[in-house]
Amino acid sequence: MGLRRRGRNRVARCWLPTMPVTTAACGASVMMLLVVLFHCLLSPPLEEEEHSFLHRARIQGRSHVLLKPTEHPKNVVAADTEEFHVPSGGVNPRTDLWSSNLSKQFYGCSNASKQFFRVGAVAEPNRYLMIATSGGLNQQRTGIIDAVVAARILNATLVIPELDEQSFWKDASNFSEIFDTDWFLSSLKYDLMIVKEVPKKGGKIVGAPYKMRVPRKCTPKCYQSRVLPALMKKHVVQLTKYDYRLSNNLEPDLQKLRCRVNYHALKFTDQIRQMGNMLVQRMRSKSSRFIALHLRFEPDMLAFSGCYYGGGEKERTELGAIRKRWKTLHVNDPDKERRHGKCPLTPEEVALMLRALGFGDDVHLYVASGEIYGGEATLAALKAFFPNIHSKETLLSRDELAPFEPFSSRMAALDFIVCDESDVFVSNNNGNMARMLAGRRRYFGHKRTIRPNAKKLSSLFPNRTSMTWDAFQSKVRAIQKGFMGEPGEVKAGRGEFHENPVACICHKNKKPSKSARDFQENDDGLDWRDLDYGEIEPLGRSRSEGSGLDGDNLLARSDEAESDEFDFGW
């Protein structure tokens, strides 16, 4: 209001000296002044525009005009340039966005070779390996898969894994309440001895398990030097906080064993599969083809990532308060994190990417996510582009969802099934679930899987309004080449094996690779992408860690420090 008063005074001072002019001129001046004052009164406050969290989307006819007032002046569309109009329709129908033309040439192949002996020839008596998994559903899944391989390396009998009940999710489900235990046992009967519990002698368990932890990306030699002595002496060993504890770099038969566990032996219970299939059917009833979007934009994850999304002081205060939960968390440079592609895309950026790739507003989206930071306001831009948005909460009745709702892992399993069965799977991140599904979809026919090239997109999105839509679309399509789930786009040696199971994918016209080394290790520690959505909690030491075996230093001090730095107290 102060600005308006000063404005009126300036106008009055300029106008008063001109009083002797004609009546007509005075009348015109008065009318002009009234128009200016009326326009000022109707204008929105400047502060509200400057501190808007969302990039507002305004529908005009059949197109969207994107405005972002928080961008630097150099990125604002000049008055004499074409506006950034986003079309509502998709690309020419002949452009095949929904599947790969090369996918039919590849298939999953995970059978053991003749050199991989059956379990009866290698199993040793009185060696029982137990594991305690960490994290949410998909992180625990990686632990279960690798535990089978670790037991095979040690020629030990695996006890059905113990699932994490102490994580952020507080899910008390055991293995048999999520996975079909009988199917798991029968599927791996030729590969490994597996029992539901450690056998008893005289009605008592043979000794309490000796608890220890192995370093991340532990190699077969590492297991033989660190765990085998404990197994031979104590007979029952439990590996705690078991996730990412096995090397990417294994011989082909062990890699194929990983695939047999992941893609064949680990099957959800009948109850979960039936409800998951019902969700898929209900999506199919709305559209013959649909996209599944795994959207990670939770407050805890954003705080942990150190990324910033233009929410002003409110966002910095809220996320800063959450970051204080982690006492040893380093303060990250948000701009640097974004330049390196470590920040998840916003819902609006996902929408822009999909529209630029050619998906129109008639597409149906299934969204799998945790709590979205900013709630419906944050999702508004995504819904403006793709109004046909669904989730398990909208597709199922309260009564149908009630048996699953108290159990976060079972709810995540429903999302996993729908995402796996979708025609196109998209993520705004490269976390556990996204990686696990990417590998699974490659194995089962290279179904279209789009992961954002966040490193290059991060520099394009802030400058989008300085170009036409056609130029923006062309750049997005160029950037996303190699990130669309095409066969062979990820080179051997890149990414986690669960994301890129190259040893288990064969070409119909070529012999499988004989290479025993498909991956190079790159262990930079965990970040938010290694966590399932909704499971982040403060760093802390395990409450159930072993203290050594008769003076033998089975866990080196450096490895222990590494584990404590990057493990979360789940």
CSV table of N, CA and C in Angstrom, one decimal, residues 227-348:
chain,number,residue,atom,x,y,z
A,227,VAL,N,33.8,-65.0,6.8
A,227,VAL,CA,32.6,-65.7,7.4
A,227,VAL,C,32.9,-67.2,7.6
A,228,LEU,N,33.6,-67.8,6.6
A,228,LEU,CA,33.8,-69.2,6.7
A,228,LEU,C,34.4,-69.7,8.0
A,229,PRO,N,35.5,-69.0,8.5
A,229,PRO,CA,36.1,-69.4,9.8
A,229,PRO,C,35.0,-69.4,11.0
A,230,ALA,N,34.1,-68.4,10.9
A,230,ALA,CA,33.1,-68.4,12.0
A,230,ALA,C,32.1,-69.5,11.8
A,231,LEU,N,31.8,-69.8,10.6
A,231,LEU,CA,30.8,-70.9,10.3
A,231,LEU,C,31.4,-72.3,10.8
A,232,MET,N,32.7,-72.5,10.5
A,232,MET,CA,33.3,-73.7,10.9
A,232,MET,C,33.4,-73.9,12.4
A,233,LYS,N,33.5,-72.8,13.1
A,233,LYS,CA,33.7,-72.8,14.5
A,233,LYS,C,32.4,-72.7,15.3
A,234,LYS,N,31.5,-71.9,14.9
A,234,LYS,CA,30.2,-71.7,15.6
A,234,LYS,C,29.1,-72.4,15.0
A,235,HIS,N,29.2,-72.8,13.7
A,235,HIS,CA,28.2,-73.6,13.0
A,235,HIS,C,26.9,-72.8,12.6
A,236,VAL,N,26.5,-71.8,13.3
A,236,VAL,CA,25.4,-71.0,13.0
A,236,VAL,C,25.8,-69.5,13.1
A,237,VAL,N,25.8,-68.8,11.9
A,237,VAL,CA,26.2,-67.4,11.8
A,237,VAL,C,25.0,-66.6,11.2
A,238,GLN,N,24.8,-65.5,11.8
A,238,GLN,CA,23.8,-64.5,11.3
A,238,GLN,C,24.5,-63.3,10.8
A,239,LEU,N,24.3,-62.9,9.6
A,239,LEU,CA,24.8,-61.7,9.0
A,239,LEU,C,23.8,-60.6,9.2
A,240,THR,N,24.2,-59.5,9.9
A,240,THR,CA,23.2,-58.4,10.2
A,240,THR,C,23.2,-57.3,9.2
A,241,LYS,N,22.1,-56.5,9.2
A,241,LYS,CA,22.0,-55.4,8.3
A,241,LYS,C,22.4,-55.8,6.9
A,242,TYR,N,21.8,-56.9,6.4
A,242,TYR,CA,22.3,-57.5,5.2
A,242,TYR,C,21.6,-56.9,4.0
A,243,ASP,N,22.3,-55.9,3.4
A,243,ASP,CA,21.9,-55.4,2.1
A,243,ASP,C,23.2,-54.9,1.4
A,244,TYR,N,23.2,-55.1,0.1
A,244,TYR,CA,24.4,-54.7,-0.7
A,244,TYR,C,25.7,-55.3,-0.2
A,245,ARG,N,25.6,-56.5,0.4
A,245,ARG,CA,26.8,-57.1,1.0
A,245,ARG,C,27.5,-58.1,0.1
A,246,LEU,N,27.1,-58.2,-1.2
A,246,LEU,CA,27.7,-59.1,-2.1
A,246,LEU,C,28.2,-58.3,-3.4
A,247,SER,N,29.3,-58.7,-3.9
A,247,SER,CA,29.9,-58.0,-5.0
A,247,SER,C,29.0,-58.1,-6.2
A,248,ASN,N,29.0,-57.0,-7.1
A,248,ASN,CA,28.4,-57.1,-8.4
A,248,ASN,C,29.2,-58.1,-9.3
A,249,ASN,N,30.4,-58.2,-9.0
A,249,ASN,CA,31.4,-58.9,-9.9
A,249,ASN,C,31.6,-60.4,-9.5
A,250,LEU,N,30.7,-61.2,-10.1
A,250,LEU,CA,30.8,-62.7,-9.9
A,250,LEU,C,30.9,-63.5,-11.1
A,251,GLU,N,31.3,-64.7,-11.0
A,251,GLU,CA,31.3,-65.6,-12.2
A,251,GLU,C,29.9,-65.8,-12.7
A,252,PRO,N,29.8,-66.1,-14.0
A,252,PRO,CA,28.5,-66.2,-14.7
A,252,PRO,C,27.5,-67.1,-13.9
A,253,ASP,N,27.9,-68.3,-13.4
A,253,ASP,CA,26.9,-69.2,-12.8
A,253,ASP,C,26.4,-68.6,-11.5
A,254,LEU,N,27.2,-67.9,-10.8
A,254,LEU,CA,26.6,-67.2,-9.6
A,254,LEU,C,25.7,-66.1,-9.9
A,255,GLN,N,26.0,-65.4,-11.0
A,255,GLN,CA,25.1,-64.3,-11.5
A,255,GLN,C,23.8,-64.9,-11.9
A,256,LYS,N,23.8,-66.0,-12.6
A,256,LYS,CA,22.6,-66.7,-13.0
A,256,LYS,C,21.8,-67.2,-11.9
A,257,LEU,N,22.5,-67.6,-10.8
A,257,LEU,CA,21.8,-68.0,-9.6
A,257,LEU,C,21.0,-66.8,-9.0
A,258,ARG,N,21.7,-65.7,-9.0
A,258,ARG,CA,21.0,-64.4,-8.6
A,258,ARG,C,19.7,-64.2,-9.4
A,259,CYS,N,19.7,-64.5,-10.7
A,259,CYS,CA,18.6,-64.3,-11.5
A,259,CYS,C,17.5,-65.3,-11.2
A,260,ARG,N,17.9,-66.5,-11.0
A,260,ARG,CA,16.9,-67.6,-10.7
A,260,ARG,C,16.1,-67.2,-9.4
A,261,VAL,N,16.9,-66.6,-8.4
A,261,VAL,CA,16.2,-66.2,-7.2
A,261,VAL,C,15.3,-65.1,-7.4
A,262,ASN,N,15.8,-64.0,-8.1
A,262,ASN,CA,15.1,-62.8,-8.2
A,262,ASN,C,13.8,-62.9,-9.1
A,263,TYR,N,14.0,-63.6,-10.3
A,263,TYR,CA,12.9,-63.6,-11.3
A,263,TYR,C,12.1,-64.8,-11.3
A,264,HIS,N,12.5,-65.8,-10.5
A,264,HIS,CA,11.7,-67.1,-10.5
A,264,HIS,C,11.3,-67.6,-9.1
A,265,ALA,N,12.2,-67.5,-8.2
A,265,ALA,CA,12.0,-68.1,-6.8
A,265,ALA,C,11.2,-67.2,-5.9
A,266,LEU,N,11.5,-65.9,-6.0
A,266,LEU,CA,10.8,-64.9,-5.1
A,266,LEU,C,9.5,-64.5,-5.7
A,267,LYS,N,8.4,-65.1,-5.2
A,267,LYS,CA,7.1,-64.9,-5.7
A,267,LYS,C,6.2,-64.4,-4.6
A,268,PHE,N,5.4,-63.4,-4.8
A,268,PHE,CA,4.6,-62.9,-3.7
A,268,PHE,C,3.5,-63.9,-3.3
A,269,THR,N,3.0,-63.8,-2.1
A,269,THR,CA,1.9,-64.7,-1.7
A,269,THR,C,0.7,-64.6,-2.6
A,270,ASP,N,-0.2,-65.6,-2.5
A,270,ASP,CA,-1.4,-65.6,-3.4
A,270,ASP,C,-2.3,-64.3,-3.1
A,271,GLN,N,-2.4,-64.0,-1.8
A,271,GLN,CA,-3.2,-62.8,-1.4
A,271,GLN,C,-2.7,-61.5,-2.1
A,272,ILE,N,-1.4,-61.3,-2.1
A,272,ILE,CA,-0.8,-60.1,-2.6
A,272,ILE,C,-0.9,-60.2,-4.2
A,273,ARG,N,-0.6,-61.3,-4.8
A,273,ARG,CA,-0.7,-61.4,-6.2
A,273,ARG,C,-2.1,-61.2,-6.7
A,274,GLN,N,-3.1,-61.8,-6.1
A,274,GLN,CA,-4.5,-61.6,-6.5
A,274,GLN,C,-4.9,-60.1,-6.5
A,275,MET,N,-4.6,-59.4,-5.4
A,275,MET,CA,-4.9,-58.0,-5.3
A,275,MET,C,-4.2,-57.2,-6.3
A,276,GLY,N,-2.9,-57.5,-6.5
A,276,GLY,CA,-2.1,-56.8,-7.5
A,276,GLY,C,-2.6,-57.0,-8.9
A,277,ASN,N,-3.0,-58.2,-9.2
A,277,ASN,CA,-3.6,-58.5,-10.5
A,277,ASN,C,-5.0,-57.8,-10.7
A,278,MET,N,-5.7,-57.6,-9.6
A,278,MET,CA,-7.0,-56.9,-9.7
A,278,MET,C,-6.7,-55.4,-10.0
A,279,LEU,N,-5.7,-54.9,-9.4
A,279,LEU,CA,-5.3,-53.5,-9.7
A,279,LEU,C,-4.9,-53.3,-11.2
A,280,VAL,N,-4.2,-54.3,-11.7
A,280,VAL,CA,-3.8,-54.3,-13.1
A,280,VAL,C,-5.0,-54.4,-14.0
A,281,GLN,N,-6.0,-55.2,-13.7
A,281,GLN,CA,-7.2,-55.4,-14.5
A,281,GLN,C,-8.0,-54.1,-14.5
A,282,ARG,N,-8.1,-53.4,-13.4
A,282,ARG,CA,-8.8,-52.2,-13.3
A,282,ARG,C,-8.2,-51.1,-14.1
A,283,MET,N,-6.8,-51.1,-14.1
A,283,MET,CA,-6.2,-50.1,-15.0
A,283,MET,C,-6.4,-50.5,-16.5
A,284,ARG,N,-6.4,-51.7,-16.8
A,284,ARG,CA,-6.7,-52.2,-18.2
A,284,ARG,C,-8.1,-51.8,-18.6
A,285,SER,N,-9.1,-51.8,-17.7
A,285,SER,CA,-10.4,-51.5,-18.0
A,285,SER,C,-10.6,-50.1,-18.3
A,286,LYS,N,-9.7,-49.2,-17.9
A,286,LYS,CA,-9.7,-47.8,-18.2
A,286,LYS,C,-9.0,-47.5,-19.5
A,287,SER,N,-8.0,-48.3,-19.8
A,287,SER,CA,-7.2,-48.0,-21.0
A,287,SER,C,-6.5,-49.3,-21.4
A,288,SER,N,-6.3,-49.6,-22.6
A,288,SER,CA,-5.7,-50.8,-23.0
A,288,SER,C,-4.2,-50.8,-22.7
A,289,ARG,N,-3.6,-49.5,-22.6
A,289,ARG,CA,-2.2,-49.3,-22.3
A,289,ARG,C,-2.1,-48.3,-21.2
A,290,PHE,N,-1.2,-48.4,-20.3
A,290,PHE,CA,-1.0,-47.4,-19.3
A,290,PHE,C,0.5,-47.3,-18.9
A,291,ILE,N,0.8,-46.2,-18.3
A,291,ILE,CA,2.1,-45.9,-17.7
A,291,ILE,C,2.1,-46.0,-16.2
A,292,ALA,N,3.1,-46.6,-15.6
A,292,ALA,CA,3.3,-46.7,-14.2
A,292,ALA,C,4.4,-45.7,-13.8
A,293,LEU,N,4.2,-44.8,-12.9
A,293,LEU,CA,5.2,-43.8,-12.5
A,293,LEU,C,5.5,-44.1,-11.0
A,294,HIS,N,6.8,-44.4,-10.8
A,294,HIS,CA,7.3,-44.4,-9.4
A,294,HIS,C,7.8,-43.1,-9.1
A,295,LEU,N,7.1,-42.4,-8.2
A,295,LEU,CA,7.4,-41.0,-7.9
A,295,LEU,C,7.9,-40.8,-6.5
A,296,ARG,N,9.2,-40.5,-6.4
A,296,ARG,CA,9.8,-40.3,-5.1
A,296,ARG,C,10.0,-38.8,-4.9
A,297,PHE,N,9.2,-38.3,-3.9
A,297,PHE,CA,9.2,-36.8,-3.6
A,297,PHE,C,8.8,-36.6,-2.2
A,298,GLU,N,9.3,-37.5,-1.3
A,298,GLU,CA,8.9,-37.5,0.1
A,298,GLU,C,9.8,-36.4,0.9
A,299,PRO,N,9.2,-35.8,1.9
A,299,PRO,CA,10.0,-34.8,2.7
A,299,PRO,C,11.3,-35.3,3.2
A,300,ASP,N,11.3,-36.5,3.8
A,300,ASP,CA,12.5,-37.1,4.3
A,300,ASP,C,13.6,-37.3,3.3
A,301,MET,N,13.1,-37.8,2.1
A,301,MET,CA,14.1,-38.1,1.0
A,301,MET,C,14.7,-36.8,0.5
A,302,LEU,N,13.8,-35.7,0.3
A,302,LEU,CA,14.3,-34.5,-0.2
A,302,LEU,C,15.3,-33.9,0.8
A,303,ALA,N,15.0,-34.0,2.1
A,303,ALA,CA,15.9,-33.4,3.1
A,303,ALA,C,17.2,-34.2,3.1
A,304,PHE,N,17.2,-35.5,3.0
A,304,PHE,CA,18.4,-36.3,3.0
A,304,PHE,C,19.2,-36.0,1.7
A,305,SER,N,18.6,-35.8,0.6
A,305,SER,CA,19.3,-35.6,-0.7
A,305,SER,C,20.0,-34.3,-0.7
A,306,GLY,N,19.6,-33.3,0.1
A,306,GLY,CA,20.2,-32.0,0.1
A,306,GLY,C,19.8,-31.2,-1.1
A,307,CYS,N,18.8,-31.6,-1.9
A,307,CYS,CA,18.3,-30.8,-3.0
A,307,CYS,C,17.4,-29.7,-2.6
A,308,TYR,N,17.2,-28.7,-3.5
A,308,TYR,CA,16.4,-27.6,-3.2
A,308,TYR,C,15.5,-27.4,-4.4
A,309,TYR,N,14.2,-27.0,-4.2
A,309,TYR,CA,13.2,-26.9,-5.2
A,309,TYR,C,12.5,-25.6,-5.3
A,310,GLY,N,13.2,-24.5,-4.9
A,310,GLY,CA,12.6,-23.2,-5.1
A,310,GLY,C,11.5,-22.8,-4.2
A,311,GLY,N,11.4,-23.4,-3.0
A,311,GLY,CA,10.3,-23.1,-2.1
A,311,GLY,C,10.5,-22.0,-1.1
A,312,GLY,N,11.6,-21.3,-1.3
A,312,GLY,CA,11.9,-20.2,-0.4
A,312,GLY,C,12.3,-20.6,1.0
A,313,GLU,N,12.2,-19.6,1.9
A,313,GLU,CA,12.6,-19.9,3.3
A,313,GLU,C,11.7,-21.0,3.9
A,314,LYS,N,10.5,-21.1,3.5
A,314,LYS,CA,9.6,-22.1,4.1
A,314,LYS,C,10.2,-23.5,3.8
A,315,GLU,N,10.6,-23.8,2.6
A,315,GLU,CA,11.2,-25.1,2.3
A,315,GLU,C,12.5,-25.3,3.0
A,316,ARG,N,13.3,-24.3,3.0
A,316,ARG,CA,14.6,-24.4,3.7
A,316,ARG,C,14.5,-24.7,5.1
A,317,THR,N,13.5,-24.1,5.8
A,317,THR,CA,13.3,-24.3,7.2
A,317,THR,C,12.7,-25.7,7.5
A,318,GLU,N,11.7,-26.1,6.7
A,318,GLU,CA,11.1,-27.4,6.9
A,318,GLU,C,12.1,-28.6,6.6
A,319,LEU,N,12.8,-28.5,5.5
A,319,LEU,CA,13.7,-29.6,5.2
A,319,LEU,C,14.9,-29.6,6.0
A,320,GLY,N,15.3,-28.4,6.4
A,320,GLY,CA,16.5,-28.2,7.3
A,320,GLY,C,16.2,-28.9,8.7
A,321,ALA,N,15.0,-28.7,9.1
A,321,ALA,CA,14.6,-29.3,10.4
A,321,ALA,C,14.7,-30.9,10.3
A,322,ILE,N,14.3,-31.4,9.2
A,322,ILE,CA,14.3,-32.9,9.0
A,322,ILE,C,15.8,-33.3,8.9
A,323,ARG,N,16.6,-32.6,8.3
A,323,ARG,CA,18.0,-33.0,8.1
A,323,ARG,C,18.8,-33.1,9.4
A,324,LYS,N,18.3,-32.4,10.5
A,324,LYS,CA,18.9,-32.5,11.8
A,324,LYS,C,18.8,-33.9,12.4
A,325,ARG,N,17.9,-34.7,11.9
A,325,ARG,CA,17.8,-36.1,12.4
A,325,ARG,C,19.1,-36.9,12.2
A,326,TRP,N,19.9,-36.6,11.1
A,326,TRP,CA,21.1,-37.3,10.8
A,326,TRP,C,22.3,-36.5,11.3
A,327,LYS,N,22.9,-36.9,12.4
A,327,LYS,CA,23.9,-36.1,13.1
A,327,LYS,C,25.2,-36.0,12.2
A,328,THR,N,25.5,-37.1,11.4
A,328,THR,CA,26.7,-37.1,10.6
A,328,THR,C,26.5,-36.7,9.1
A,329,LEU,N,25.3,-36.3,8.8
A,329,LEU,CA,25.0,-36.0,7.4
A,329,LEU,C,25.7,-34.7,6.9
A,330,HIS,N,26.4,-34.8,5.9
A,330,HIS,CA,27.1,-33.6,5.3
A,330,HIS,C,26.2,-32.6,4.7
A,331,VAL,N,26.5,-31.4,4.8
A,331,VAL,CA,25.7,-30.3,4.1
A,331,VAL,C,26.1,-30.3,2.6
A,332,ASN,N,25.1,-30.6,1.8
A,332,ASN,CA,25.4,-30.7,0.3
A,332,ASN,C,25.1,-29.3,-0.3
A,333,ASP,N,25.8,-29.1,-1.5
A,333,ASP,CA,25.5,-27.9,-2.3
A,333,ASP,C,24.4,-28.3,-3.2
A,334,PRO,N,23.2,-27.7,-3.1
A,334,PRO,CA,22.0,-28.1,-3.9
A,334,PRO,C,22.3,-28.0,-5.4
A,335,ASP,N,23.0,-26.9,-5.8
A,335,ASP,CA,23.2,-26.7,-7.2
A,335,ASP,C,24.2,-27.8,-7.8
A,336,LYS,N,25.2,-28.1,-7.0
A,336,LYS,CA,26.1,-29.2,-7.4
A,336,LYS,C,25.4,-30.5,-7.5
A,337,GLU,N,24.6,-30.8,-6.5
A,337,GLU,CA,23.8,-32.1,-6.5
A,337,GLU,C,22.9,-32.2,-7.8
A,338,ARG,N,22.3,-31.1,-8.2
A,338,ARG,CA,21.5,-31.1,-9.3
A,338,ARG,C,22.3,-31.2,-10.6
A,339,ARG,N,23.4,-30.5,-10.7
A,339,ARG,CA,24.3,-30.6,-11.9
A,339,ARG,C,24.8,-32.1,-12.1
A,340,HIS,N,25.0,-32.8,-11.0
A,340,HIS,CA,25.4,-34.2,-11.1
A,340,HIS,C,24.3,-35.2,-11.2
A,341,GLY,N,23.1,-34.7,-11.4
A,341,GLY,CA,21.9,-35.5,-11.6
A,341,GLY,C,21.5,-36.3,-10.4
A,342,LYS,N,21.8,-35.8,-9.2
A,342,LYS,CA,21.4,-36.5,-8.0
A,342,LYS,C,20.1,-36.1,-7.4
A,343,CYS,N,19.4,-35.1,-8.0
A,343,CYS,CA,18.1,-34.7,-7.5
A,343,CYS,C,17.0,-35.3,-8.3
A,344,PRO,N,16.0,-35.9,-7.6
A,344,PRO,CA,14.9,-36.5,-8.3
A,344,PRO,C,14.1,-35.4,-9.1
A,345,LEU,N,13.5,-35.7,-10.2
A,345,LEU,CA,12.7,-34.8,-10.9
A,345,LEU,C,11.5,-34.4,-10.1
A,346,THR,N,11.0,-33.2,-10.3
A,346,THR,CA,9.7,-32.8,-9.7
A,346,THR,C,8.6,-33.4,-10.5
A,347,PRO,N,7.4,-33.5,-9.9
A,347,PRO,CA,6.2,-34.0,-10.7
A,347,PRO,C,6.0,-33.3,-12.0
A,348,GLU,N,6.2,-31.9,-12.0
A,348,GLU,CA,6.1,-31.1,-13.2
A,348,GLU,C,7.1,-31.5,-14.2
